[in-house]
Coordinates of N, CA and C in Angstrom, one line a residue:
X116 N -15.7 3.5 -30.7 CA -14.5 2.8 -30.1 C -14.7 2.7 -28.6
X117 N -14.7 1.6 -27.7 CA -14.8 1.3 -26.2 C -13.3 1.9 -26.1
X118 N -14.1 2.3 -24.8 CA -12.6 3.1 -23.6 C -12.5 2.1 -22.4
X119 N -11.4 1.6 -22.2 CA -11.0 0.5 -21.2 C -10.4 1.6 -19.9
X120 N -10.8 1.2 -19.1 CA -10.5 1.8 -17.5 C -10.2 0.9 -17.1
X121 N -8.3 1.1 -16.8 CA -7.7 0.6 -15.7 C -7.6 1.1 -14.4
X122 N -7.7 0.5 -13.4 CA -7.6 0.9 -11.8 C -6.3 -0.1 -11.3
X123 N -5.7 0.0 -10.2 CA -5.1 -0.7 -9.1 C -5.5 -0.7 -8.0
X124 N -5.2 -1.5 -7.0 CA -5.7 -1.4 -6.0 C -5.2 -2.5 -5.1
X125 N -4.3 -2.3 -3.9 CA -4.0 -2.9 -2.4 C -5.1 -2.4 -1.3
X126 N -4.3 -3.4 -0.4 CA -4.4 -2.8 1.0 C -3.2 -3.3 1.9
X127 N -3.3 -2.8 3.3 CA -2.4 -2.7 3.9 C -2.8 -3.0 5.2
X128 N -2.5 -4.2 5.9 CA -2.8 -5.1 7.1 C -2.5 -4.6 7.7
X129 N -3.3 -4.0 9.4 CA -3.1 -3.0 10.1 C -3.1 -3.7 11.2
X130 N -2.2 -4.3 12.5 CA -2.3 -5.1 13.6 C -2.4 -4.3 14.9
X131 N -3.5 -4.9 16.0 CA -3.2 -3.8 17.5 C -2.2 -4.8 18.2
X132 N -1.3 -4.6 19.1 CA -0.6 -4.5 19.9 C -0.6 -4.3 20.8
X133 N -0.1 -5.3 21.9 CA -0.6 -4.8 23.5 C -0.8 -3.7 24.0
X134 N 0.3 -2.7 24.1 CA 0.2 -1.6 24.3 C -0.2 -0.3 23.6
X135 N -1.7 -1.1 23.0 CA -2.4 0.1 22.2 C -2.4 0.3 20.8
X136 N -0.6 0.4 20.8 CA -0.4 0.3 19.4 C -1.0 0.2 17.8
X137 N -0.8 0.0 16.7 CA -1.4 0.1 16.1 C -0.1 -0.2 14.8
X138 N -0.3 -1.2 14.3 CA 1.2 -1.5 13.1 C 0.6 -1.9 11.8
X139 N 1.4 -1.1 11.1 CA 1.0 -1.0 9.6 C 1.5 -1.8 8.7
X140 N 1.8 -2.4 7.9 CA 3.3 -3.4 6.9 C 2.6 -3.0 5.6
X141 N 3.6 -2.5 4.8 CA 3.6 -2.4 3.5 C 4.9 -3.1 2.8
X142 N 4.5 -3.2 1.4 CA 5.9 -4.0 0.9 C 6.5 -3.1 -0.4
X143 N 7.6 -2.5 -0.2 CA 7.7 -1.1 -1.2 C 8.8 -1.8 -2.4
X144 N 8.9 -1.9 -3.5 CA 9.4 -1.9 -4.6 C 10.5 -1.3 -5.2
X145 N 11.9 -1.6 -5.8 CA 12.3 -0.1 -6.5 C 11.7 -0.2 -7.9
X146 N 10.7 -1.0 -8.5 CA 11.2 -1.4 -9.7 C 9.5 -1.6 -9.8
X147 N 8.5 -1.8 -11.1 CA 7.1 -1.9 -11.1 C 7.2 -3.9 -10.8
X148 N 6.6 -4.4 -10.4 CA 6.4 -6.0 -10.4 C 5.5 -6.0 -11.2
X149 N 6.2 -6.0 -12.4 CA 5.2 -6.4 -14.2 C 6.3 -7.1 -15.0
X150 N 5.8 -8.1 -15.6 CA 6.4 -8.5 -16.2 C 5.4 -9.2 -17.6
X151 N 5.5 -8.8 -18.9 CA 5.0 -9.0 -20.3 C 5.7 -10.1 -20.8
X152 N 5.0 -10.9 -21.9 CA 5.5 -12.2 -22.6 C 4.8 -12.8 -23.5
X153 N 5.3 -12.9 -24.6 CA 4.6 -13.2 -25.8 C 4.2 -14.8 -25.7
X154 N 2.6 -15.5 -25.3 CA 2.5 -16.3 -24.8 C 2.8 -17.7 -26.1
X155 N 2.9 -17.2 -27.4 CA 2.7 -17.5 -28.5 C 4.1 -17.9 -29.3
X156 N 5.0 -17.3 -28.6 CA 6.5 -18.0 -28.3 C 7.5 -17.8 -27.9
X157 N 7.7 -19.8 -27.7 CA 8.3 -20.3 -26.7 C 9.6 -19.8 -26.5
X158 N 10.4 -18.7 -27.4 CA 11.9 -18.3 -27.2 C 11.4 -17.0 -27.0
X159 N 10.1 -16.3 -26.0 CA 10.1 -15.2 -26.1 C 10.7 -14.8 -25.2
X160 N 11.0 -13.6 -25.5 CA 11.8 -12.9 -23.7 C 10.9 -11.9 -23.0
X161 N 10.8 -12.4 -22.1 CA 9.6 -11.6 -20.9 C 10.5 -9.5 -20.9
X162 N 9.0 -8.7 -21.1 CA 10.1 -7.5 -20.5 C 9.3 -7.2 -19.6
X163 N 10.1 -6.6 -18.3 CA 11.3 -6.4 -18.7 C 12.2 -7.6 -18.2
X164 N 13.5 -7.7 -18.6 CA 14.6 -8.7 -19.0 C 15.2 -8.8 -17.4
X165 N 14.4 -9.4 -16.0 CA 15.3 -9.5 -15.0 C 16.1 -10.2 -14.9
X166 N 16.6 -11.6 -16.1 CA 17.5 -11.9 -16.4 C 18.7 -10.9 -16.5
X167 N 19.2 -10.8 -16.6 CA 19.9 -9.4 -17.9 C 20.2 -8.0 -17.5
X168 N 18.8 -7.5 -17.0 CA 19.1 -6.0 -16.9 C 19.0 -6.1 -15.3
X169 N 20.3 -5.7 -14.8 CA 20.1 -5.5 -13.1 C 19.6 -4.2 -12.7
X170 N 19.1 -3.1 -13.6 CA 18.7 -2.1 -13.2 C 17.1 -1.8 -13.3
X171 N 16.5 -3.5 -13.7 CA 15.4 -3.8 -13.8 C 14.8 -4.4 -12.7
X172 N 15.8 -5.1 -12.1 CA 15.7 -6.0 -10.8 C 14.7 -5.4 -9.9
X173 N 13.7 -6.0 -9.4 CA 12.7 -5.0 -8.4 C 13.1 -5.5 -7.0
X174 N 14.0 -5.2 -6.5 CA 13.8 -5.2 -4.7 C 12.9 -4.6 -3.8
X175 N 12.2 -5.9 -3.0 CA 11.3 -5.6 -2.1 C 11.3 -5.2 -1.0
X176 N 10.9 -3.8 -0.4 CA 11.3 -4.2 1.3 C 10.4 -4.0 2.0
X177 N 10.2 -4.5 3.0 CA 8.9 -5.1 4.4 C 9.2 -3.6 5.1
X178 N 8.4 -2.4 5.1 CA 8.1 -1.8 5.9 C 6.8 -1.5 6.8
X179 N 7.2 -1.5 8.4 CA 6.6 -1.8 9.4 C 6.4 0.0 10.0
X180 N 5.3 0.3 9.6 CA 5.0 1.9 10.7 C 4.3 1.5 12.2
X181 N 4.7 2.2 13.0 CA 3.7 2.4 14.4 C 2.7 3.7 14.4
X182 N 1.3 3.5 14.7 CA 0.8 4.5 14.9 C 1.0 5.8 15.8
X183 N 2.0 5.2 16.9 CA 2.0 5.8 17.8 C 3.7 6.6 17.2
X184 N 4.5 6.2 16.7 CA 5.4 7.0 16.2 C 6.8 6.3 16.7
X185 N 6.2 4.6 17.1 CA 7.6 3.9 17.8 C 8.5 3.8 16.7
X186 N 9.5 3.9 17.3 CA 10.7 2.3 16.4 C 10.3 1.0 16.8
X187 N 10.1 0.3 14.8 CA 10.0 -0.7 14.7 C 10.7 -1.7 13.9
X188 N 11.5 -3.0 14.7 CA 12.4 -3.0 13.8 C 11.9 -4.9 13.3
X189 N 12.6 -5.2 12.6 CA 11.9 -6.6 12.2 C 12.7 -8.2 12.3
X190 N 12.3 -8.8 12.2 CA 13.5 -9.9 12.7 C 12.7 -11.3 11.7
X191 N 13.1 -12.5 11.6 CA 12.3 -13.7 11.3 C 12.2 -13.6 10.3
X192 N 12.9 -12.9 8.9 CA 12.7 -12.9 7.9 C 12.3 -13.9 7.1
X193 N 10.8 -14.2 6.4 CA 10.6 -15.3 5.8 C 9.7 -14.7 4.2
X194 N 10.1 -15.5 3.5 CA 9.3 -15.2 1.8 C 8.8 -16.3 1.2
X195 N 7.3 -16.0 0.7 CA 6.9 -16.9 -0.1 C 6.7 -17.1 -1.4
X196 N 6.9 -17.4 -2.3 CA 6.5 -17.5 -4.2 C 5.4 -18.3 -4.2
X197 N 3.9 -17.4 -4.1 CA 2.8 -18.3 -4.2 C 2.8 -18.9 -2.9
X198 N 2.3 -20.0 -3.2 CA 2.3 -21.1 -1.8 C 3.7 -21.7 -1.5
X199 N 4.8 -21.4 -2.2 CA 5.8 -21.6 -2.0 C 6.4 -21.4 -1.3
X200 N 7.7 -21.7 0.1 CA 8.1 -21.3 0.6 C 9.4 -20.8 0.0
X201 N 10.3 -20.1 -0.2 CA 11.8 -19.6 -0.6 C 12.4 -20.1 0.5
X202 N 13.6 -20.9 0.2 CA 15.0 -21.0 1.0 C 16.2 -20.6 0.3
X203 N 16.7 -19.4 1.4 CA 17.9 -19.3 0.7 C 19.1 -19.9 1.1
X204 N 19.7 -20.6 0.2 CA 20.5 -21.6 0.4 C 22.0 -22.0 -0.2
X205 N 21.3 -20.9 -1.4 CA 22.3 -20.9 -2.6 C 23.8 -20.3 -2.2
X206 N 24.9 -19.1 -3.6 CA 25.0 -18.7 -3.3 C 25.1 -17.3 -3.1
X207 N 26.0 -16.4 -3.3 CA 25.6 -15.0 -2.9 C 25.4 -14.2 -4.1
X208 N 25.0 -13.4 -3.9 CA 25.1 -12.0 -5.3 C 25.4 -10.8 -4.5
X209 N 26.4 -10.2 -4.3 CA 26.0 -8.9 -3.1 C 26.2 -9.4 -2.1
X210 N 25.0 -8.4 -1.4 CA 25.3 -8.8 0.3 C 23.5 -10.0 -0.2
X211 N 23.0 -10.2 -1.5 CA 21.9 -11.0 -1.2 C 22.1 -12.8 -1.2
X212 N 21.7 -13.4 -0.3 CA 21.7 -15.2 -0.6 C 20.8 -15.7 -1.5
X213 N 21.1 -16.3 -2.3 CA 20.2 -16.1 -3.1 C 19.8 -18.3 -2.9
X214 N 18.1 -18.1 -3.9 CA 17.7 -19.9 -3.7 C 18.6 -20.5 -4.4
X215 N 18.3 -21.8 -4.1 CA 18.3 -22.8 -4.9 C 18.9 -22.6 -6.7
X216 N 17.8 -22.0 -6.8 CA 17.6 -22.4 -8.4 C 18.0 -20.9 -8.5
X217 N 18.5 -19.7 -8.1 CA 18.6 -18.1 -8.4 C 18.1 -17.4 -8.8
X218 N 16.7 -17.7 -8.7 CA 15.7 -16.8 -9.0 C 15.7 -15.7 -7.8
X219 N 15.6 -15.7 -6.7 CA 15.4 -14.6 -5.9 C 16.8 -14.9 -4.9
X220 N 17.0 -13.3 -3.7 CA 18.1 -13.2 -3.0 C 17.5 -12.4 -1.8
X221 N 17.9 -13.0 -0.6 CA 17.6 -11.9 0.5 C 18.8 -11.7 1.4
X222 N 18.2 -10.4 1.9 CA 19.6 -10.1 2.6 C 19.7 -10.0 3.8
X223 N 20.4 -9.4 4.8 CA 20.2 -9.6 6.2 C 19.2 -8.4 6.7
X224 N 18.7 -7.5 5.8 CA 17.6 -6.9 6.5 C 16.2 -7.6 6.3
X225 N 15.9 -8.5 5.2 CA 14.9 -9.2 5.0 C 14.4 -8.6 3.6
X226 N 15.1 -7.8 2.9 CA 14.7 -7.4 1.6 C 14.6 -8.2 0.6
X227 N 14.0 -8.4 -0.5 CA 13.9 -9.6 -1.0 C 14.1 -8.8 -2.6
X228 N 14.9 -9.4 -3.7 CA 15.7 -9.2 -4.8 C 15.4 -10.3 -6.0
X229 N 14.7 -9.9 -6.9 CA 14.2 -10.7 -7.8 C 15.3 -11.3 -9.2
X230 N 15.9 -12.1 -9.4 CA 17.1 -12.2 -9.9 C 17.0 -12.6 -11.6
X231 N 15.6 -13.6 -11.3 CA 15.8 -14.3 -12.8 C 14.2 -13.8 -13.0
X232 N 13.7 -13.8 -14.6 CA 12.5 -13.5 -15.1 C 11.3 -14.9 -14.2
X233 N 10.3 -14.3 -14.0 CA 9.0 -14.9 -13.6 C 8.1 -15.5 -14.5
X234 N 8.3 -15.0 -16.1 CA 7.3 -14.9 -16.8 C 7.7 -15.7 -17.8
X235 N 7.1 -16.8 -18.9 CA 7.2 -17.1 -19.6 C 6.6 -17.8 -20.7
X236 N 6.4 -18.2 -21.7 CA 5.4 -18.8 -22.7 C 4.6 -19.8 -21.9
X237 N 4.9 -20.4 -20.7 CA 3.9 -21.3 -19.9 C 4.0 -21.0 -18.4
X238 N 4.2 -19.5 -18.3 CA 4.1 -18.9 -17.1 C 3.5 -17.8 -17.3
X239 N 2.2 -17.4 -17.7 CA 1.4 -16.5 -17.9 C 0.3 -15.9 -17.0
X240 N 0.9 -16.7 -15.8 CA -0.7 -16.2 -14.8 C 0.4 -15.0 -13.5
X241 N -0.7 -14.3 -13.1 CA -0.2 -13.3 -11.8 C 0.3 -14.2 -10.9
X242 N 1.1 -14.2 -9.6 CA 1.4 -14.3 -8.5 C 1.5 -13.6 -7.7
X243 N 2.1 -14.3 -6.6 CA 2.1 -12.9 -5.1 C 3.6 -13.4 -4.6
X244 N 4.2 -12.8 -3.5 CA 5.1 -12.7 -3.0 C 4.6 -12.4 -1.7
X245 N 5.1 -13.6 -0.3 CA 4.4 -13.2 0.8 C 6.0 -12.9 1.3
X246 N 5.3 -11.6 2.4 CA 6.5 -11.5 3.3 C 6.0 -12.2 4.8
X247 N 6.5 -12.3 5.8 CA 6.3 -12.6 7.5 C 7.6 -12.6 8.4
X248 N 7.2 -12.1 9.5 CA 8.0 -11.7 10.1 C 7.9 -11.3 11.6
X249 N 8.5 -11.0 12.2 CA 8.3 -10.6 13.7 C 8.8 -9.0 14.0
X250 N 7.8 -7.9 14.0 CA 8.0 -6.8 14.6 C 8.3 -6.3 16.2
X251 N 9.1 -5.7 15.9 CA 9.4 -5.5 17.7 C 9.5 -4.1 18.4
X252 N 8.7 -3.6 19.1 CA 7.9 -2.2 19.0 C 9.0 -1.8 20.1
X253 N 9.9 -0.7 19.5 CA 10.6 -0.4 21.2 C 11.6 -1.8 21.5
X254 N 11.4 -1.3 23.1 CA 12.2 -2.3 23.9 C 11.6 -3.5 24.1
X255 N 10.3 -3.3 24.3 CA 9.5 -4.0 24.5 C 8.5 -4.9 23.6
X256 N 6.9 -4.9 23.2 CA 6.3 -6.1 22.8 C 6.8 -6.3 21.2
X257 N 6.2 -7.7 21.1 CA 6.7 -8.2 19.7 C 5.3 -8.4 18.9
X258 N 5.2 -8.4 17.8 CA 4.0 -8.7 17.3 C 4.3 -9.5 15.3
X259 N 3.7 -11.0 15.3 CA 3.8 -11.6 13.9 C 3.0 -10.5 12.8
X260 N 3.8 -10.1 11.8 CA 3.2 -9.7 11.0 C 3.6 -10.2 9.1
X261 N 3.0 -9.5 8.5 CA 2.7 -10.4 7.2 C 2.2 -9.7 6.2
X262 N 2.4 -9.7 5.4 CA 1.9 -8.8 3.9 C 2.5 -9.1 2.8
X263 N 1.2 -8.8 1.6 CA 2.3 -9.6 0.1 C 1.8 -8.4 -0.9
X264 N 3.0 -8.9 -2.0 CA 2.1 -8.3 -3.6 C 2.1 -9.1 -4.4
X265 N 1.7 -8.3 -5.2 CA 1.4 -9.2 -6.7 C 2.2 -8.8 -7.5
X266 N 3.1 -10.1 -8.3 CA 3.3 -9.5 -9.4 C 2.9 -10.2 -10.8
X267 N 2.5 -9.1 -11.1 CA 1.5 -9.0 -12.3 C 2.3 -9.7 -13.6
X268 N 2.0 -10.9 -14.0 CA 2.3 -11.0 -15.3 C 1.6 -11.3 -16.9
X269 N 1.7 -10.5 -17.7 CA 0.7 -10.8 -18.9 C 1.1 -11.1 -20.1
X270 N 0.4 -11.8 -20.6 CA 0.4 -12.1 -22.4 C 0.3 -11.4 -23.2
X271 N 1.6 -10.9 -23.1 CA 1.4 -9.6 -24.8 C 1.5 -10.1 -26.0
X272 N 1.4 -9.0 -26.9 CA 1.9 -9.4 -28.9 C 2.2 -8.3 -29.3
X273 N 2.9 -8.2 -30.4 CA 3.6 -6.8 -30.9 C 2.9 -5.5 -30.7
X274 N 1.7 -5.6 -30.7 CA 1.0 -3.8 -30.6 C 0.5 -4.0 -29.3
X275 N 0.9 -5.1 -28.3 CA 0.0 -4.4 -26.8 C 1.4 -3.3 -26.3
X276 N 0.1 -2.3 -25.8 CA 0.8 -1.2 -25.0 C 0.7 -1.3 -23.4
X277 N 1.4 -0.7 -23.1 CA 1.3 -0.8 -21.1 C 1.9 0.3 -21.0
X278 N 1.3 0.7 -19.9 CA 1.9 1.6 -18.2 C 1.5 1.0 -17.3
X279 N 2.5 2.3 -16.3 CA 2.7 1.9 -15.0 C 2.7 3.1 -14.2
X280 N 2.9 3.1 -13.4 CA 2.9 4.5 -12.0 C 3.8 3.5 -10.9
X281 N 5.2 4.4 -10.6 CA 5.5 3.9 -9.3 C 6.0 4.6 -8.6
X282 N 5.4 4.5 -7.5 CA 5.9 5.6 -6.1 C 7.1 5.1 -5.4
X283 N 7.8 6.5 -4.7 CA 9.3 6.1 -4.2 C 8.3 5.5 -2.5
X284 N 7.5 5.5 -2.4 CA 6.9 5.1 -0.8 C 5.3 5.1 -1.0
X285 N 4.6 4.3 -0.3 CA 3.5 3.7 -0.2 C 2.7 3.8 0.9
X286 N 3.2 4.4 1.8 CA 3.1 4.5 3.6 C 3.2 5.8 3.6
X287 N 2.2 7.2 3.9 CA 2.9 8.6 4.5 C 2.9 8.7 5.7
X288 N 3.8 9.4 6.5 CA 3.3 9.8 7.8 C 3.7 11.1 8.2
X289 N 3.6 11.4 9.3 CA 4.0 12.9 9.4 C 5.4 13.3 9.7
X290 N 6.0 12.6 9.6 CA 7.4 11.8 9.8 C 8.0 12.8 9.0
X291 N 9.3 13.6 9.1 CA 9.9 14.3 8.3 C 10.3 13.2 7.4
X292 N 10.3 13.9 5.6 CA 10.5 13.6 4.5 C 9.4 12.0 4.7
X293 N 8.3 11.8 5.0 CA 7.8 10.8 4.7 C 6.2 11.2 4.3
X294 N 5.9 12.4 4.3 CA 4.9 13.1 4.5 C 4.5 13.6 3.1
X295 N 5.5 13.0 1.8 CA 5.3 13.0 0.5 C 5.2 11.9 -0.3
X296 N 4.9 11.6 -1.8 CA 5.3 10.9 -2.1 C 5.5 11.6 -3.9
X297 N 6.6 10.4 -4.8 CA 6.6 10.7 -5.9 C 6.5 9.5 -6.9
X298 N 5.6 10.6 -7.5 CA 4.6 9.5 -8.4 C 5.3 9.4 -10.0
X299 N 5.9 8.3 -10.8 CA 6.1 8.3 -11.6 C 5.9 7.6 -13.3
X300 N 5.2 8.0 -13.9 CA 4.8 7.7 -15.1 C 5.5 6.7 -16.3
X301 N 5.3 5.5 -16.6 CA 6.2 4.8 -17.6 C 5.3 3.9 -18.4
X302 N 5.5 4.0 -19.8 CA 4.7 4.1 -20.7 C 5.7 2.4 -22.0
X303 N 5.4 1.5 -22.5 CA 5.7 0.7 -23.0 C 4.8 -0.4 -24.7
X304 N 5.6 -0.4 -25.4 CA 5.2 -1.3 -26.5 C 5.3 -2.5 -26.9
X305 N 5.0 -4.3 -26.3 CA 5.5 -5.0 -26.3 C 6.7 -5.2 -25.8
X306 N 7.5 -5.7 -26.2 CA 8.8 -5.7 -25.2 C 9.6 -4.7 -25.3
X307 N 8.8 -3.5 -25.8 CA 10.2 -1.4 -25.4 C 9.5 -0.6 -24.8
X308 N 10.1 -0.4 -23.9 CA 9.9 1.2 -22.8 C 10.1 2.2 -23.6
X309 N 9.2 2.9 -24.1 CA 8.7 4.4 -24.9 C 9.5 5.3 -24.1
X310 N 10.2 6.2 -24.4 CA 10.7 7.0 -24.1 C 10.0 8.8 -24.3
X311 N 9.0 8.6 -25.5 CA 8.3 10.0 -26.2 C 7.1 9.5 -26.1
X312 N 6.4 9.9 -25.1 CA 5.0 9.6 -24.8 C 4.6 10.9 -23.6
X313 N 3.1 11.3 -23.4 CA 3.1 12.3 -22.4 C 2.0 11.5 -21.3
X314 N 1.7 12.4 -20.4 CA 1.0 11.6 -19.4 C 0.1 12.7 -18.8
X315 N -1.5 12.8 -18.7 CA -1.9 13.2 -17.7 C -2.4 12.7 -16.4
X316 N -2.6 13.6 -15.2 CA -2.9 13.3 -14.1 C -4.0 13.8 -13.4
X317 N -5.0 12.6 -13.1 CA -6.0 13.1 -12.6 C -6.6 12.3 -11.3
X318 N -6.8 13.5 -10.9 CA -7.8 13.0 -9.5 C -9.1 12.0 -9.1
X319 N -9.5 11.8 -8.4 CA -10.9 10.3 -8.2 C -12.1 11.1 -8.9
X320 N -12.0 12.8 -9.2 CA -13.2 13.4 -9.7 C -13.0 13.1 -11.3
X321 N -11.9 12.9 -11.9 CA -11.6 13.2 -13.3 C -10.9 14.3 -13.4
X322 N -10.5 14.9 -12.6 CA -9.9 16.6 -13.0 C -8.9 16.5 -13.7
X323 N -8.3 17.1 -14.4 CA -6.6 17.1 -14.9 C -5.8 17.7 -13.9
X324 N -4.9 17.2 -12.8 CA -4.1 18.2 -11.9 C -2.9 18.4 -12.7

C-alpha cells in the first residue's frame, strides 16, 4: 500500500524601511481556509457550510511586525479574490460591509470575513486572497505592503478523508504572550468533522513529540 506525504507550506514578505527597519505581514485565520465538494453533484454542499455555520466563517487579519519592536499600525485597506478586486459596497453584517454579491465583509480594521461558500460542483480549483495596505512605523515612515493566502478547495466523494492543523498565530516574537504558539489537530470524512480520531506529532526528524 503507498504512503502519501502531505506538507504545507508559506512564506512571509519581509520589507526594509527607511529607517533600517525591517516589516513582516502575515495573514492570520480563525477558521482553516479549506473548503471540500462533491464535484459530481451539482446540489452538493461544500464543507465546511460558510453559508450556514457562522462559527465556520474564517476571518482574516493582516498582521504587520517590526523587527525593531515598533508600533505598526495599518491604513488603505484593500482585498483581492484572485485577480479580483473586492468592493465593499453592500450592506452590513456586524461591524463588517460586506460586497456586492455577500460573499465577503470587511471591517474598519481591514479584517476580511468570508460569508458565503467558495466552493462548488464548478468551482473546484484553489484560490488566494490578496491583502495591501499602507504600514505606518511609529510617528513617522510609511511603507506599501501586501501578502495573500490560499484557500484551498478540493473535490471530494464519500470516503475522502482530510486534516488540518491550525495555529492561534503565525508570527512569534519575543513579545510577551507572542513567543508561543497553539497548534491544533482536526480530522474530517467527506462532508463530517470526526470528533474520535487521535493525532500524532512529529518533528522535521520524524520523532513522535
Amino acid at each position: 500500500m503507498a504512503t502519501n506525504n502531505y506538507s504545507a507550506q508559506g512564506c512571509i514578505p519581509v520589507r526594509r524601511v527607511r529607517n533600517n527597519d525591517s516589516l513582516s505581514i502575515s495573514i492570520e485565520s480563525t477558521q482553516p481556509l479549506f473548503q471540500g465538494v462533491d464535484a459530481n453533484n451539482d446540489n452538493a454542499t461544500p464543507f465546511p457550510n460558510w453559508e450556514t455555520d457562522d462559527s465556520a466563517r474564517p476571518i482574516l487579519t493582516p498582521v504587520v511586525k517590526s523587527a525593531k519592536g515598533n508600533i505598526v499600525s495599518l491604513s488603505n485597506h484593500q482585498w483581492k479574490y484572485g485577480d479580483t478586486p473586492l468592493v465593499f459596497s453592500g450592506s452590513t453584517s456586524g461591524s463588517f460591509q460586506l460586497t456586492g454579491d455577500g460573499k465577503f465583509g470587511m471591517d474598519a480594521n481591514g479584517r476580511l470575513k468570508i460569508f458565503k461558500n467558495l466552493a462548488s460542483s464548478s468551482s473546484t480549483s484553489s484560490d488566494t486572497l490578496t491583502y495591501s495596505g499602507t504600514a505606518k512605523i511609529g510617528d513617522s515612515s510609511t511603507q506599501d505592503v501586501s501578502g495573500f493566502v490560499t484557500i484551498l478547495i478540493q473535490p471530494m466523494g464519500n470516503n475522502s478523508y482530510m486534516g488540518w492543523i491550525t495555529a492561534n498565530r503565525s508570527i512569534l516574537t519575543d513579545a510577551p504572550n507572542e513567543n508561543t504558539a497553539t497548534l491544533s489537530a482536526s480530522f474530517g470524512l467527506s462532508t463530517t468533522e470526526l470528533t474520535d480520531f487521535s493525532a500524532k506529532r512529529k518533528n522535521s526528524a520524524g520523532e513522535v513529540l
